[in-house]
C-alpha cells in the first residue's frame, strides 16, 4: 500500500487531506514565546486575529524530524511504502527534516520529494499524487518521479497588499519592500522552482487582477491539473478573482484555500494568489 505524507504548508483543510488520504506534518508558528503547531493548535481564524493584534510579527520554523517519524512508524511497521512531498527546500528546512527522519528506512520504502513550491501549488501536486495512487497503476517510486518532474513547472502568482511580511521573513529585499510601499503599488509576486520574485506591479485590486490574468495567459498552463486560488483572510476578494478568470479556465477544476498560519506569516493578510502547473 502507498501512503502520501506532506506538511501543513499545503494549506489543505483536515477534511480535504482526510478525503485524499494524505497525512500532514505540522510546521510551527511563533508569536513571541508561544509556539503553535500549524493547523493543530492554531486555526486560521485565530492566526489572523493574533496577526492583526500583535505588535511583533510572528516567525516560523520547520516541521521537526519527529513529526515525520511519528507518521512513518505505523506505515513501515506494516511493510507499506510512503511518498513524502514537502514545501520547497529553498523556503523551509522541512525537506531536510524528512530526510533525517527517513535515514534509517529502506530507500525502496520511502520516497522524498522536494515540491519546489508551497500552498496551493503543493496541493495541486498532492492531488495528482493521490489520483496516481488511487489508479493502482503506479509504484511509489513512479509517483515520486512524476512529482519531481512537475515541481519545477508549478507557478504561483500572488497580489500582496504589502511586501513587509515577505521582507521580514527574508523572502525579498528591504529595498523592494520600501519601494513598493512608497509608490503605493500592489506587487504581484511569483513563486517558481522555490524562488520568490516580484513579477510585476499594479495599482489597486482591478489593476492587480488584470496583471495576474495577463501573466496567466502569457504562461502555458496545463489545465489538466486544475488551478488553485488562495487568499489571506479575504475570501470575497478571491471569489472576484475566480469569477474574472473563468473565461480562460475552460471549465477546469478550481480549488480554493485559505492560507494557514505558516504561509500567512510570510505573505500577511489581504493576499490573493493562484497556482497552476505549466506545460513546460
Tab-separated table of C-alpha atoms in Angstrom:
chain	number	residue	atom	x	y	z
A	1	UNK	CA	0.000	0.000	0.000
A	2	UNK	CA	1.213	3.511	-0.836
A	3	UNK	CA	0.792	6.346	1.680
A	4	UNK	CA	1.193	10.059	0.924
A	5	UNK	CA	2.635	12.400	3.542
A	6	UNK	CA	3.053	16.158	3.270
A	7	UNK	CA	3.390	19.127	5.602
A	8	UNK	CA	0.945	21.776	6.739
A	9	UNK	CA	2.049	24.360	4.163
A	10	UNK	CA	-0.138	22.653	1.559
A	11	UNK	CA	-2.952	24.639	3.244
A	12	UNK	CA	-5.367	21.768	2.723
A	13	UNK	CA	-8.065	21.546	5.359
A	14	UNK	CA	-8.088	18.473	7.578
A	15	UNK	CA	-11.236	17.341	5.785
A	16	UNK	CA	-9.633	17.647	2.337
A	17	UNK	CA	-6.500	15.811	3.439
A	18	UNK	CA	-8.553	13.045	5.055
A	19	UNK	CA	-10.661	12.611	1.926
A	20	UNK	CA	-7.497	12.248	-0.159
A	21	UNK	CA	-5.893	10.008	2.489
A	22	UNK	CA	-2.961	12.368	2.937
A	23	UNK	CA	-1.197	12.802	6.292
A	24	UNK	CA	0.289	16.160	7.322
A	25	UNK	CA	3.303	17.018	9.483
A	26	UNK	CA	2.808	20.468	11.022
A	27	UNK	CA	5.271	23.322	10.904
A	28	UNK	CA	5.368	25.787	13.802
A	29	UNK	CA	4.471	29.459	14.077
A	30	UNK	CA	5.807	31.541	16.963
A	31	UNK	CA	4.106	34.593	18.451
A	32	UNK	CA	6.661	35.850	20.932
A	33	UNK	CA	7.437	32.999	23.328
A	34	UNK	CA	4.354	30.997	22.371
A	35	UNK	CA	4.659	28.266	19.755
A	36	UNK	CA	1.718	26.847	17.818
A	37	UNK	CA	1.583	23.804	15.554
A	38	UNK	CA	0.207	24.972	12.212
A	39	UNK	CA	-3.353	23.741	11.783
A	40	UNK	CA	-3.238	21.726	15.010
A	41	UNK	CA	-3.498	24.147	17.915
A	42	UNK	CA	-3.981	27.346	15.942
A	43	UNK	CA	-6.736	27.841	13.375
A	44	UNK	CA	-6.597	30.363	10.517
A	45	UNK	CA	-9.231	32.430	12.367
A	46	UNK	CA	-7.076	32.578	15.483
A	47	UNK	CA	-3.923	33.252	13.484
A	48	UNK	CA	-5.261	36.248	11.565
A	49	UNK	CA	-6.743	37.651	14.779
A	50	UNK	CA	-3.361	37.402	16.518
A	51	UNK	CA	-1.654	38.870	13.458
A	52	UNK	CA	-3.942	41.916	13.494
A	53	UNK	CA	-3.471	42.443	17.230
A	54	UNK	CA	0.232	41.731	17.581
A	55	UNK	CA	2.912	44.372	17.777
A	56	UNK	CA	5.640	41.976	16.684
A	57	UNK	CA	5.401	39.819	13.599
A	58	UNK	CA	5.336	36.052	14.087
A	59	UNK	CA	8.108	33.734	12.947
A	60	UNK	CA	8.017	30.169	11.680
A	61	UNK	CA	10.089	27.008	11.974
A	62	UNK	CA	10.220	23.765	10.041
A	63	UNK	CA	8.419	20.549	10.830
A	64	UNK	CA	10.830	18.538	13.019
A	65	UNK	CA	12.080	15.071	12.041
A	66	UNK	CA	10.000	13.618	14.886
A	67	UNK	CA	6.791	14.733	13.158
A	68	UNK	CA	7.638	12.637	10.111
A	69	UNK	CA	8.917	9.738	12.204
A	70	UNK	CA	5.587	9.574	14.023
A	71	UNK	CA	3.665	9.379	10.746
A	72	UNK	CA	6.054	6.862	9.198
A	73	UNK	CA	6.300	4.417	12.095
A	74	UNK	CA	2.959	2.599	11.557
A	75	UNK	CA	3.427	2.668	7.769
A	76	UNK	CA	6.820	0.998	7.851
A	77	UNK	CA	5.713	-1.429	10.559
A	78	UNK	CA	3.193	-2.829	8.075
A	79	UNK	CA	5.757	-3.007	5.293
A	80	UNK	CA	3.951	-0.312	3.299
A	81	UNK	CA	5.521	2.464	1.222
A	82	UNK	CA	5.373	6.240	1.595
A	83	UNK	CA	5.804	9.235	-0.684
A	84	UNK	CA	6.690	12.370	1.293
A	85	UNK	CA	6.107	15.671	-0.520
A	86	UNK	CA	7.336	18.794	1.277
A	87	UNK	CA	7.360	22.537	0.829
A	88	UNK	CA	10.245	23.755	-1.358
A	89	UNK	CA	13.601	23.145	0.307
A	90	UNK	CA	14.586	26.695	-0.674
A	91	UNK	CA	11.756	28.036	1.508
A	92	UNK	CA	11.984	25.769	4.556
A	93	UNK	CA	14.215	23.164	6.207
A	94	UNK	CA	11.204	20.829	6.382
A	95	UNK	CA	12.554	18.799	3.455
A	96	UNK	CA	15.777	18.200	5.393
A	97	UNK	CA	13.732	17.115	8.420
A	98	UNK	CA	12.045	14.485	6.256
A	99	UNK	CA	15.441	13.283	5.031
A	100	UNK	CA	16.694	12.959	8.614
A	101	UNK	CA	13.535	11.137	9.687
A	102	UNK	CA	13.963	8.524	6.979
A	103	UNK	CA	17.715	7.962	7.120
A	104	UNK	CA	17.226	4.548	8.723
A	105	UNK	CA	14.363	3.480	6.455
A	106	UNK	CA	14.850	1.249	3.435
A	107	UNK	CA	15.256	3.511	0.367
A	108	UNK	CA	12.716	1.487	-1.585
A	109	UNK	CA	10.073	2.100	1.082
A	110	UNK	CA	10.195	5.890	1.466
A	111	UNK	CA	10.497	8.393	-1.390
A	112	UNK	CA	11.011	12.068	-0.518
A	113	UNK	CA	10.070	14.821	-2.974
A	114	UNK	CA	11.109	18.469	-2.799
A	115	UNK	CA	7.983	20.034	-4.320
A	116	UNK	CA	9.788	23.281	-5.280
A	117	UNK	CA	6.576	25.097	-4.322
A	118	UNK	CA	4.123	25.657	-1.458
A	119	UNK	CA	0.480	26.175	-0.517
A	120	UNK	CA	-1.891	25.741	-3.459
A	121	UNK	CA	0.967	24.691	-5.730
A	122	UNK	CA	1.902	21.913	-3.323
A	123	UNK	CA	-1.762	20.930	-3.068
A	124	UNK	CA	-2.009	20.546	-6.864
A	125	UNK	CA	0.899	18.094	-6.779
A	126	UNK	CA	-0.665	16.204	-3.878
A	127	UNK	CA	-3.996	15.855	-5.660
A	128	UNK	CA	-2.196	14.471	-8.694
A	129	UNK	CA	-0.242	12.063	-6.485
A	130	UNK	CA	-3.482	10.865	-4.891
A	131	UNK	CA	-5.015	10.233	-8.313
A	132	UNK	CA	-1.961	8.235	-9.366
A	133	UNK	CA	-2.048	6.216	-6.150
A	134	UNK	CA	-5.765	5.502	-6.453
A	135	UNK	CA	-5.379	4.299	-10.030
A	136	UNK	CA	-3.233	1.409	-8.720
A	137	UNK	CA	-1.139	1.662	-11.889
A	138	UNK	CA	1.988	3.255	-10.420
A	139	UNK	CA	4.638	2.376	-7.871
A	140	UNK	CA	5.604	4.785	-5.109
A	141	UNK	CA	8.846	5.471	-6.950
A	142	UNK	CA	6.996	6.333	-10.146
A	143	UNK	CA	4.697	8.720	-8.285
A	144	UNK	CA	7.708	10.430	-6.702
A	145	UNK	CA	9.485	10.725	-10.053
A	146	UNK	CA	6.379	12.259	-11.636
A	147	UNK	CA	6.159	14.887	-8.889
A	148	UNK	CA	9.865	15.705	-9.200
A	149	UNK	CA	9.287	16.382	-12.892
A	150	UNK	CA	6.204	18.525	-12.271
A	151	UNK	CA	7.508	20.528	-9.298
A	152	UNK	CA	9.698	22.984	-11.246
A	153	UNK	CA	6.743	23.670	-13.551
A	154	UNK	CA	4.420	24.852	-10.778
A	155	UNK	CA	3.844	28.613	-10.855
A	156	UNK	CA	2.219	30.769	-8.188
A	157	UNK	CA	1.230	34.394	-8.757
A	158	UNK	CA	0.016	36.471	-5.847
A	159	UNK	CA	-1.138	40.065	-5.387
A	160	UNK	CA	0.025	41.189	-1.948
A	161	UNK	CA	-1.094	44.266	-0.046
A	162	UNK	CA	2.470	44.860	1.152
A	163	UNK	CA	5.906	43.286	0.840
A	164	UNK	CA	6.534	43.937	4.546
A	165	UNK	CA	5.875	40.352	5.574
A	166	UNK	CA	7.984	38.830	2.803
A	167	UNK	CA	10.804	41.222	3.685
A	168	UNK	CA	10.615	40.460	7.417
A	169	UNK	CA	10.754	36.770	6.577
A	170	UNK	CA	13.816	37.305	4.401
A	171	UNK	CA	11.998	36.428	1.169
A	172	UNK	CA	12.501	39.754	-0.652
A	173	UNK	CA	14.955	42.618	-0.205
A	174	UNK	CA	14.260	45.600	2.026
A	175	UNK	CA	14.678	47.901	-0.976
A	176	UNK	CA	11.872	46.215	-2.900
A	177	UNK	CA	9.599	46.324	0.133
A	178	UNK	CA	10.238	50.028	0.762
A	179	UNK	CA	9.788	50.994	-2.893
A	180	UNK	CA	6.511	49.099	-3.087
A	181	UNK	CA	5.133	50.974	-0.100
A	182	UNK	CA	6.408	54.379	-1.249
A	183	UNK	CA	4.902	54.058	-4.712
A	184	UNK	CA	1.581	52.815	-3.325
A	185	UNK	CA	1.566	49.862	-5.696
A	186	UNK	CA	0.338	46.302	-5.341
A	187	UNK	CA	3.255	43.970	-6.020
A	188	UNK	CA	2.454	40.774	-7.901
A	189	UNK	CA	4.907	38.146	-6.715
A	190	UNK	CA	5.829	34.889	-8.402
A	191	UNK	CA	6.952	31.638	-6.809
A	192	UNK	CA	8.606	29.149	-9.135
A	193	UNK	CA	11.209	26.459	-8.508
A	194	UNK	CA	11.435	27.553	-4.875
A	195	UNK	CA	12.319	31.164	-5.704
A	196	UNK	CA	10.215	34.220	-4.857
A	197	UNK	CA	10.399	37.285	-7.089
A	198	UNK	CA	8.346	40.358	-7.932
A	199	UNK	CA	6.833	39.567	-11.336
A	200	UNK	CA	5.078	42.900	-11.869
A	201	UNK	CA	3.385	45.810	-10.134
A	202	UNK	CA	-0.137	47.156	-10.313
A	203	UNK	CA	-2.403	49.707	-8.673
A	204	UNK	CA	-5.440	48.568	-6.752
A	205	UNK	CA	-7.456	45.383	-6.977
A	206	UNK	CA	-8.554	45.885	-10.581
A	207	UNK	CA	-5.001	46.522	-11.683
A	208	UNK	CA	-3.566	43.525	-9.867
A	209	UNK	CA	-6.346	41.285	-11.183
A	210	UNK	CA	-5.655	42.363	-14.772
A	211	UNK	CA	-1.939	41.857	-14.218
A	212	UNK	CA	-2.373	38.344	-12.844
A	213	UNK	CA	-4.741	37.469	-15.671
A	214	UNK	CA	-2.204	38.687	-18.227
A	215	UNK	CA	0.627	36.753	-16.574
A	216	UNK	CA	-1.509	33.614	-16.539
A	217	UNK	CA	-2.486	33.947	-20.195
A	218	UNK	CA	1.145	34.544	-21.175
A	219	UNK	CA	2.133	31.318	-19.440
A	220	UNK	CA	1.484	27.834	-20.771
A	221	UNK	CA	-0.814	26.358	-18.112
A	222	UNK	CA	-1.699	22.693	-18.323
A	223	UNK	CA	-5.314	22.789	-17.186
A	224	UNK	CA	-5.395	19.009	-16.803
A	225	UNK	CA	-4.176	19.510	-13.234
A	226	UNK	CA	-6.668	22.221	-12.323
A	227	UNK	CA	-5.850	25.581	-10.755
A	228	UNK	CA	-5.784	26.652	-7.130
A	229	UNK	CA	-6.789	30.031	-5.716
A	230	UNK	CA	-5.670	31.058	-2.234
A	231	UNK	CA	-6.407	34.027	-0.004
A	232	UNK	CA	-5.100	35.656	3.147
A	233	UNK	CA	-8.373	36.135	5.010
A	234	UNK	CA	-10.115	37.881	2.084
A	235	UNK	CA	-12.458	35.213	0.659
A	236	UNK	CA	-14.732	37.682	-1.125
A	237	UNK	CA	-11.790	39.214	-2.967
A	238	UNK	CA	-10.614	35.751	-4.009
A	239	UNK	CA	-14.059	34.958	-5.407
A	240	UNK	CA	-13.917	38.109	-7.547
A	241	UNK	CA	-10.618	36.898	-8.980
A	242	UNK	CA	-12.036	33.443	-9.692
A	243	UNK	CA	-15.036	34.965	-11.467
A	244	UNK	CA	-12.769	37.127	-13.627
A	245	UNK	CA	-10.609	34.118	-14.522
A	246	UNK	CA	-13.492	31.853	-15.536
A	247	UNK	CA	-13.410	32.706	-19.280
A	248	UNK	CA	-9.796	31.477	-19.576
A	249	UNK	CA	-10.091	28.421	-17.328
A	250	UNK	CA	-12.089	26.415	-19.867
A	251	UNK	CA	-14.064	24.528	-17.234
A	252	UNK	CA	-11.005	23.197	-15.418
A	253	UNK	CA	-11.218	22.202	-11.757
A	254	UNK	CA	-10.831	25.169	-9.408
A	255	UNK	CA	-9.593	24.538	-5.865
A	256	UNK	CA	-9.889	27.086	-3.081
A	257	UNK	CA	-7.732	27.508	0.015
A	258	UNK	CA	-7.271	29.883	2.899
A	259	UNK	CA	-3.621	30.474	3.697
A	260	UNK	CA	-2.690	28.964	7.038
A	261	UNK	CA	-0.514	30.381	9.776
A	262	UNK	CA	2.899	29.487	8.313
A	263	UNK	CA	2.344	30.770	4.778
A	264	UNK	CA	0.260	33.651	6.161
A	265	UNK	CA	3.194	34.715	8.334
A	266	UNK	CA	5.241	35.395	5.207
A	267	UNK	CA	2.520	36.892	2.993
A	268	UNK	CA	0.419	38.784	5.507
A	269	UNK	CA	-3.343	39.307	5.207
A	270	UNK	CA	-5.014	40.578	2.060
A	271	UNK	CA	-3.200	38.436	-0.490
A	272	UNK	CA	-4.977	36.664	-3.344
A	273	UNK	CA	-2.874	34.096	-5.186
A	274	UNK	CA	-3.290	31.401	-7.792
A	275	UNK	CA	-1.275	28.288	-8.602
A	276	UNK	CA	-1.095	26.199	-11.746
A	277	UNK	CA	1.223	23.756	-13.500
A	278	UNK	CA	2.860	24.862	-16.728
A	279	UNK	CA	3.246	22.605	-19.738
A	280	UNK	CA	6.990	23.156	-19.614
